[in-house]
Amino acid sequence: MLPETAARLAEIPNIVGIKDATADLARVRLLGELCGSDFDRFSGDDATACEFMLRGGHGVISVTANVRPIMHQMGQAALGGDFGTAESINEKLDPLHRTLFVEANPIPVKWALCEMGLIGGGIRLPLTPLSVAYHSVVRQALQAADLV
């Protein structure tokens, strides 16, 4: 969606924000300028969410937070302008950000949660199980994050 389209939508009273998963960090400022400071801007891309918030975004709709709730502390630090803490936490989360998207979301995160013992196995259509080729990749990211 073009930022100009978002600005037109921001004029509608019951549309209060946008989830931007483009990973285009320049859009954070532009959306703020076009839509106004009262129009919430949430990142939908975990890999750039920290920087998104540090540039004026209002939060993140996160996949990583499902397996690593410390994502909340990263967001709080970023929203509070604590660059050092936010970046430090984000650096530890980066392998998960990338690995949890080796296949279509939510397939890898569901597999990871099962691997962590937090949910049972099985997945409903139209989703399919995580490809066996990615099991070791996701497991290594979980191990690096001290989750398994």
mmCIF file with all atom_site columns, N, CA and C in Angstrom, residues 26 42-43 52 64 76 84 88 113 135 144:
data_model
loop_
_atom_site.group_PDB
_atom_site.id
_atom_site.type_symbol
_atom_site.label_atom_id
_atom_site.label_alt_id
_atom_site.label_comp_id
_atom_site.label_asym_id
_atom_site.label_entity_id
_atom_site.label_seq_id
_atom_site.pdbx_PDB_ins_code
_atom_site.Cartn_x
_atom_site.Cartn_y
_atom_site.Cartn_z
_atom_site.occupancy
_atom_site.B_iso_or_equiv
_atom_site.pdbx_formal_charge
_atom_site.auth_seq_id
_atom_site.auth_comp_id
_atom_site.auth_asym_id
_atom_site.auth_atom_id
_atom_site.pdbx_PDB_model_num
ATOM 1  N N  . ALA A 1 26  ? 12.432 3.797   5.821  1.00 0.00 ? 26  ALA A N  1
ATOM 2  C CA . ALA A 1 26  ? 12.145 5.185   5.464  1.00 0.00 ? 26  ALA A CA 1
ATOM 3  C C  . ALA A 1 26  ? 10.649 5.476   5.558  1.00 0.00 ? 26  ALA A C  1
ATOM 4  N N  . PHE A 1 42  ? 2.763  0.116   13.299 1.00 0.00 ? 42  PHE A N  1
ATOM 5  C CA . PHE A 1 42  ? 3.349  -1.086  13.877 1.00 0.00 ? 42  PHE A CA 1
ATOM 6  C C  . PHE A 1 42  ? 4.163  -1.816  12.822 1.00 0.00 ? 42  PHE A C  1
ATOM 7  N N  . SER A 1 43  ? 5.313  -2.300  13.236 1.00 0.00 ? 43  SER A N  1
ATOM 8  C CA . SER A 1 43  ? 6.126  -3.108  12.339 1.00 0.00 ? 43  SER A CA 1
ATOM 9  C C  . SER A 1 43  ? 5.519  -4.502  12.253 1.00 0.00 ? 43  SER A C  1
ATOM 10 N N  . PHE A 1 52  ? 12.631 0.134   13.437 1.00 0.00 ? 52  PHE A N  1
ATOM 11 C CA . PHE A 1 52  ? 11.328 0.728   13.133 1.00 0.00 ? 52  PHE A CA 1
ATOM 12 C C  . PHE A 1 52  ? 10.831 1.537   14.327 1.00 0.00 ? 52  PHE A C  1
ATOM 13 N N  . THR A 1 64  ? 8.493  -13.560 16.444 1.00 0.00 ? 64  THR A N  1
ATOM 14 C CA . THR A 1 64  ? 9.546  -13.969 17.374 1.00 0.00 ? 64  THR A CA 1
ATOM 15 C C  . THR A 1 64  ? 9.055  -14.001 18.812 1.00 0.00 ? 64  THR A C  1
ATOM 16 N N  . GLN A 1 76  ? 9.958  -2.358  24.538 1.00 0.00 ? 76  GLN A N  1
ATOM 17 C CA . GLN A 1 76  ? 9.860  -1.326  25.569 1.00 0.00 ? 76  GLN A CA 1
ATOM 18 C C  . GLN A 1 76  ? 11.095 -0.432  25.559 1.00 0.00 ? 76  GLN A C  1
ATOM 19 N N  . GLY A 1 84  ? 20.762 1.434   23.345 1.00 0.00 ? 84  GLY A N  1
ATOM 20 C CA . GLY A 1 84  ? 21.719 0.400   23.726 1.00 0.00 ? 84  GLY A CA 1
ATOM 21 C C  . GLY A 1 84  ? 21.060 -0.895  24.150 1.00 0.00 ? 84  GLY A C  1
ATOM 22 N N  . SER A 1 88  ? 20.981 -4.373  21.982 1.00 0.00 ? 88  SER A N  1
ATOM 23 C CA . SER A 1 88  ? 21.605 -5.534  22.611 1.00 0.00 ? 88  SER A CA 1
ATOM 24 C C  . SER A 1 88  ? 20.661 -6.742  22.602 1.00 0.00 ? 88  SER A C  1
ATOM 25 N N  . LEU A 1 113 ? 7.651  -24.048 18.517 1.00 0.00 ? 113 LEU A N  1
ATOM 26 C CA . LEU A 1 113 ? 6.907  -24.181 19.772 1.00 0.00 ? 113 LEU A CA 1
ATOM 27 C C  . LEU A 1 113 ? 6.716  -25.646 20.149 1.00 0.00 ? 113 LEU A C  1
ATOM 28 N N  . HIS A 1 135 ? 14.496 -28.396 9.679  1.00 0.00 ? 135 HIS A N  1
ATOM 29 C CA . HIS A 1 135 ? 14.460 -28.763 11.095 1.00 0.00 ? 135 HIS A CA 1
ATOM 30 C C  . HIS A 1 135 ? 15.750 -28.370 11.809 1.00 0.00 ? 135 HIS A C  1
ATOM 31 N N  . ALA A 1 144 ? 20.745 -21.533 19.910 1.00 0.00 ? 144 ALA A N  1
ATOM 32 C CA . ALA A 1 144 ? 21.509 -20.307 20.071 1.00 0.00 ? 144 ALA A CA 1
ATOM 33 C C  . ALA A 1 144 ? 20.805 -19.319 21.002 1.00 0.00 ? 144 ALA A C  1
#
